[in-house]
XYZ file of C-alpha atoms in Angstrom:
357
model
C -13.467 15.011 -2.917
C -15.991 17.559 -1.500
C -15.152 21.178 -0.946
C -14.543 22.596 2.468
C -14.726 26.078 3.968
C -13.710 27.669 7.140
C -16.682 28.043 9.503
C -15.110 31.153 10.963
C -14.703 33.247 7.847
C -16.027 31.242 4.956
C -12.738 30.956 3.144
C -12.521 27.879 0.718
C -10.115 25.253 2.024
C -7.967 22.426 0.732
C -8.251 19.078 2.518
C -4.507 19.387 3.560
C -4.949 22.969 5.134
C -3.590 23.320 8.741
C -4.604 26.987 9.111
C -7.118 29.285 7.390
C -4.971 31.789 5.549
C -7.732 34.423 5.711
C -8.595 34.436 9.516
C -5.757 32.450 10.966
C -8.021 29.779 12.674
C -6.325 26.389 13.246
C -8.078 23.807 11.177
C -8.768 20.071 11.719
C -10.594 17.392 9.719
C -13.099 15.204 11.535
C -14.016 12.008 9.704
C -16.988 11.428 11.866
C -18.940 14.208 10.072
C -16.643 14.795 7.005
C -15.964 18.324 7.875
C -12.993 20.494 8.028
C -13.449 22.436 11.357
C -12.244 25.779 12.355
C -10.925 25.492 15.874
C -10.405 27.403 19.050
C -8.213 26.430 21.945
C -9.985 25.250 25.170
C -7.388 24.416 27.714
C -5.216 21.667 26.163
C -8.001 20.597 23.819
C -9.890 22.299 20.880
C -13.300 23.656 20.516
C -14.737 22.993 16.952
C -16.954 25.789 15.714
C -19.042 23.295 13.544
C -19.382 20.809 16.482
C -19.637 22.787 19.697
C -20.956 20.038 21.854
C -17.660 18.129 22.053
C -13.924 18.849 22.566
C -11.104 17.457 20.190
C -7.421 16.979 20.124
C -5.114 16.335 17.155
C -3.885 13.006 16.139
C -0.419 12.426 17.604
C 1.187 12.655 14.244
C 0.082 16.302 14.040
C 3.347 16.849 16.117
C 5.363 15.961 13.079
C 3.112 17.920 10.804
C 2.091 14.643 9.166
C -1.646 14.739 9.927
C -4.482 17.308 10.361
C -7.230 14.915 11.616
C -8.899 15.135 15.014
C -9.938 12.581 17.743
C -12.188 13.167 20.620
C -10.419 14.681 23.437
C -11.241 11.901 25.861
C -10.212 9.065 23.557
C -7.601 6.645 24.653
C -6.503 6.360 20.977
C -3.572 8.663 20.375
C -3.845 8.362 16.539
C -6.673 9.220 14.085
C -8.760 6.881 12.066
C -6.138 6.912 9.190
C -2.889 6.947 11.198
C -3.880 4.139 13.660
C -3.181 1.777 10.529
C 0.527 2.696 10.466
C 2.795 -0.264 11.388
C 6.085 1.152 10.548
C 7.034 4.820 9.912
C 10.484 6.242 9.154
C 12.834 7.752 11.692
C 11.408 11.351 12.126
C 14.863 12.555 13.215
C 15.925 12.127 9.695
C 14.921 15.258 7.894
C 14.731 13.772 4.417
C 12.801 10.753 5.657
C 10.380 12.974 7.537
C 9.695 15.150 4.445
C 8.989 11.913 2.428
C 6.815 10.534 5.041
C 4.856 13.802 5.159
C 4.016 13.546 1.390
C 3.106 9.932 1.704
C 0.688 10.747 4.674
C -1.004 13.428 2.410
C -1.796 10.744 -0.206
C -2.775 8.292 2.408
C -5.387 10.563 4.027
C -6.860 11.185 0.669
C -7.213 7.382 0.435
C -8.772 7.008 3.654
C -11.300 10.020 2.980
C -12.491 7.746 -0.010
C -12.543 4.419 2.038
C -14.525 6.016 4.967
C -16.881 7.681 2.522
C -17.620 4.342 0.825
C -18.084 2.639 4.172
C -15.523 -0.028 3.406
C -14.281 -2.325 6.208
C -11.202 -0.951 7.851
C -9.999 -3.327 10.620
C -6.468 -2.464 11.804
C -3.874 -4.829 13.392
C -5.442 -4.182 16.785
C -8.803 -5.212 15.603
C -7.506 -8.178 13.449
C -3.788 -9.036 14.278
C -3.380 -11.520 11.534
C -4.872 -9.597 8.464
C -5.922 -6.206 9.564
C -4.987 -3.301 7.335
C -1.543 -1.864 8.096
C 1.188 0.186 6.377
C 5.045 -0.001 6.492
C 6.773 3.071 5.062
C 10.379 1.932 4.487
C 13.535 3.461 3.313
C 16.058 1.572 1.185
C 18.928 -0.207 3.025
C 22.361 1.565 2.914
C 24.570 0.976 -0.176
C 26.292 -2.477 0.195
C 23.836 -3.878 2.574
C 22.682 -7.468 1.819
C 18.998 -6.462 1.451
C 17.704 -5.305 -1.801
C 15.714 -2.035 -2.339
C 12.224 -1.877 -0.770
C 9.542 -3.076 -3.032
C 5.987 -1.559 -2.835
C 3.464 -4.185 -2.500
C 0.711 -5.906 -0.408
C 0.771 -9.095 1.764
C -2.066 -10.397 3.906
C -3.229 -6.867 4.779
C 0.191 -5.139 5.160
C 0.878 -2.599 2.628
C 4.524 -1.674 2.080
C 5.407 1.644 0.287
C 9.066 2.719 -0.306
C 9.843 6.154 0.900
C 11.814 6.722 -2.224
C 8.422 6.887 -4.062
C 7.839 10.247 -2.338
C 10.892 11.595 -4.326
C 9.343 13.190 -7.525
C 12.620 12.495 -9.588
C 12.959 9.068 -8.569
C 9.264 8.251 -9.218
C 9.459 9.648 -12.651
C 12.602 7.566 -13.341
C 10.797 4.437 -12.306
C 7.692 5.481 -14.330
C 9.785 5.943 -17.418
C 11.666 2.789 -16.949
C 8.505 0.644 -16.525
C 6.856 2.384 -19.502
C 3.932 3.647 -17.278
C 1.711 6.589 -18.385
C 1.013 7.442 -14.711
C 2.686 6.985 -11.370
C 1.748 8.846 -8.247
C 1.750 8.175 -4.481
C -2.085 8.227 -4.372
C -2.161 5.867 -7.292
C 0.202 3.393 -5.451
C -2.238 3.619 -2.406
C -5.440 3.079 -4.418
C -3.772 0.062 -6.369
C -2.437 -1.728 -3.254
C -5.487 -1.242 -1.239
C -7.283 -3.076 -4.209
C -5.302 -6.132 -3.263
C -6.453 -5.805 0.324
C -10.205 -5.585 -0.719
C -9.669 -8.495 -3.216
C -9.132 -10.590 0.011
C -11.847 -8.903 2.065
C -14.591 -8.570 -0.431
C -13.965 -11.158 -3.130
C -12.090 -14.093 -1.482
C -13.728 -13.846 1.814
C -17.209 -13.098 0.695
C -17.375 -15.969 -1.847
C -17.373 -13.856 -5.061
C -14.484 -15.629 -6.662
C -16.467 -17.125 -9.498
C -17.996 -13.797 -10.482
C -14.540 -12.201 -10.265
C -12.855 -14.980 -12.331
C -15.543 -14.403 -15.125
C -14.091 -10.818 -15.676
C -10.625 -10.821 -14.425
C -9.426 -14.402 -14.960
C -8.358 -17.181 -12.678
C -6.207 -15.831 -9.900
C -4.906 -19.390 -9.188
C -2.339 -19.143 -11.902
C 1.232 -18.848 -10.650
C 1.687 -15.186 -9.667
C 5.377 -14.957 -9.763
C 5.614 -16.727 -13.073
C 2.926 -14.420 -14.489
C 4.837 -11.331 -13.349
C 8.133 -12.582 -14.733
C 6.398 -13.365 -18.054
C 5.064 -9.833 -18.174
C 8.363 -8.091 -17.520
C 10.191 -10.494 -20.028
C 7.465 -10.294 -22.844
C 5.387 -7.234 -22.117
C 1.608 -7.054 -22.589
C -0.129 -8.628 -25.486
C -0.478 -6.272 -28.608
C -4.309 -5.780 -28.289
C -4.281 -5.229 -24.408
C -6.128 -1.987 -24.578
C -9.194 -3.762 -25.921
C -9.842 -5.535 -22.391
C -7.505 -3.904 -19.844
C -7.268 -0.415 -18.186
C -3.458 -0.616 -18.248
C -0.506 -2.790 -19.560
C 0.331 -3.990 -16.011
C -3.158 -5.208 -15.608
C -2.524 -7.909 -18.079
C 0.125 -9.471 -15.965
C -2.152 -11.411 -13.530
C -5.934 -11.303 -12.521
C -5.022 -9.886 -9.074
C -3.204 -7.014 -10.807
C -6.037 -6.434 -13.152
C -8.364 -6.274 -10.333
C -6.072 -3.783 -8.443
C -5.557 -1.648 -11.300
C -9.446 -1.538 -11.977
C -9.992 -0.788 -8.253
C -7.631 2.068 -8.347
C -9.201 3.589 -11.436
C -12.666 3.276 -9.888
C -11.395 5.371 -6.895
C -9.680 7.843 -9.338
C -12.883 8.365 -11.146
C -15.321 8.520 -8.189
C -13.178 10.975 -6.267
C -12.493 13.200 -9.064
C -16.152 13.300 -10.109
C -17.116 14.316 -6.513
C -14.728 17.201 -6.906
C -16.269 18.171 -10.230
C -19.729 17.832 -8.688
C -18.695 20.127 -5.883
C -17.540 22.713 -8.427
C -20.768 22.336 -10.550
C -18.712 21.452 -13.514
C -20.372 21.318 -16.854
C -18.710 20.448 -20.214
C -20.280 21.434 -23.491
C -17.846 21.962 -26.229
C -18.917 24.262 -28.950
C -17.514 21.886 -31.556
C -19.621 18.904 -30.401
C -22.891 19.352 -32.058
C -24.005 15.757 -31.208
C -23.504 16.200 -27.565
C -21.382 13.165 -27.232
C -18.632 15.044 -25.437
C -21.031 17.008 -23.260
C -21.805 16.331 -19.657
C -22.769 17.848 -16.290
C -21.768 16.237 -13.044
C -25.113 16.636 -11.376
C -24.875 13.770 -8.786
C -22.494 12.764 -6.066
C -20.914 9.585 -7.318
C -20.302 8.392 -3.644
C -24.041 8.429 -3.103
C -25.882 8.022 -6.398
C -25.544 6.530 -9.853
C -24.957 3.346 -11.757
C -21.594 2.652 -13.389
C -23.156 3.819 -16.587
C -24.036 7.260 -14.949
C -20.510 7.483 -13.573
C -18.757 6.607 -16.914
C -21.013 8.907 -18.930
C -20.290 11.737 -16.519
C -16.380 10.939 -16.503
C -15.691 10.781 -20.091
C -16.328 14.537 -20.922
C -14.492 15.642 -17.691
C -11.533 13.510 -18.643
C -11.500 14.846 -22.288
C -11.755 18.385 -20.956
C -8.917 18.171 -18.253
C -6.622 16.346 -20.730
C -6.966 19.198 -23.109
C -6.475 21.808 -20.475
C -3.336 19.970 -19.204
C -1.955 19.896 -22.779
C -2.461 23.604 -23.047
C -0.177 23.918 -19.951
C 2.500 21.703 -21.580
C 1.657 18.909 -19.228
C 0.822 15.322 -19.945
C -2.874 14.074 -19.813
C -4.326 13.802 -16.464
C -6.080 10.720 -17.375
C -4.105 8.825 -20.245
C -6.472 5.669 -20.235
C -9.086 4.178 -22.464
C -12.355 2.896 -21.112
C -13.660 0.084 -23.361
C -16.760 -1.952 -22.739
C -14.797 -4.813 -21.084
C -13.120 -2.357 -18.873
C -16.335 -0.715 -18.006
C -17.756 -4.079 -17.076
C -14.866 -4.527 -14.623
C -15.430 -1.165 -13.177
C -19.164 -2.065 -12.725
C -17.974 -5.144 -10.764
C -15.994 -2.898 -8.425
C -19.007 -0.577 -8.227
C -21.182 -3.408 -7.067
C -18.639 -4.647 -4.687
C -18.562 -1.386 -2.742
C -22.273 -1.243 -2.603
C -22.397 1.868 -4.635
C -25.066 1.060 -7.095
C -27.319 3.756 -5.663
C -29.343 5.170 -8.612
C -32.298 5.717 -6.258
C -30.185 6.467 -3.161
C -30.475 9.695 -1.132
């Protein structure tokens, strides 16, 4: 993610900031120009210091402190470009559910930052009632109810996310039970959106044969493949060809896991680029672990450029985390087969921009 600053005082900002802590200006993100704007009230609307020619108002979900994105003041759409994809949200009168939903929205808005930046198709259910992108954020049924717990997943454009995933303790319990090295809300979003874009960019755009050559034949029985994975686990040599153990379960899951990792890497590299990060270990005379993120991965670079920049950064931040007693930020291995799959994702999103501007 790029860095933002307050147009009123220059203070560096986080993407999630609502107010500048230095000067007190209200803040709002405008996806149209990819900027965080310092705001001044003008009647019932807001004047953006960085876009003085128009007036804006906040997304309706700002009333619940669940969004800080802006829409034009004259728009008939009450919700921002990210929130208009919500199909079901929790009962906001329930304090716990509201707190969980706010955490979920923080992750979802970071997802949409990336999707918009990549220029990916984002039809919602108003645009495409049958298969437009939509989200259900659901709580588990009461104890004793006939329904089982909510399962996070994707079905024909509708992504369901269990509210319980916003509980750090519960999410860690599930991560441990499923033997996962990594489990976050943002990771869930990036994985499930991968299923959506398999439909949009692979199935609907006649790229199935190319995808099958890398990920396998998705026509195999999905339910049986998942059951086999949970019963038997991954093959012993899975790290040679897959980004994660779960990716071995079915070609759809391999694609979704690889898609998620592509978004992890590209967005983190943009942050490193914004900070001007340069890794040059003193104990690396060969330069194999040295690297400078001197390009914006959203606009430039082949998959080889991206991987070459990523590996030194990942090694550095993993070691920094270990110095703080934390687990690795990126506990994954990029083998040549995995890099080839990442390259397929790179080509799908139209990001092979070595000569782009």
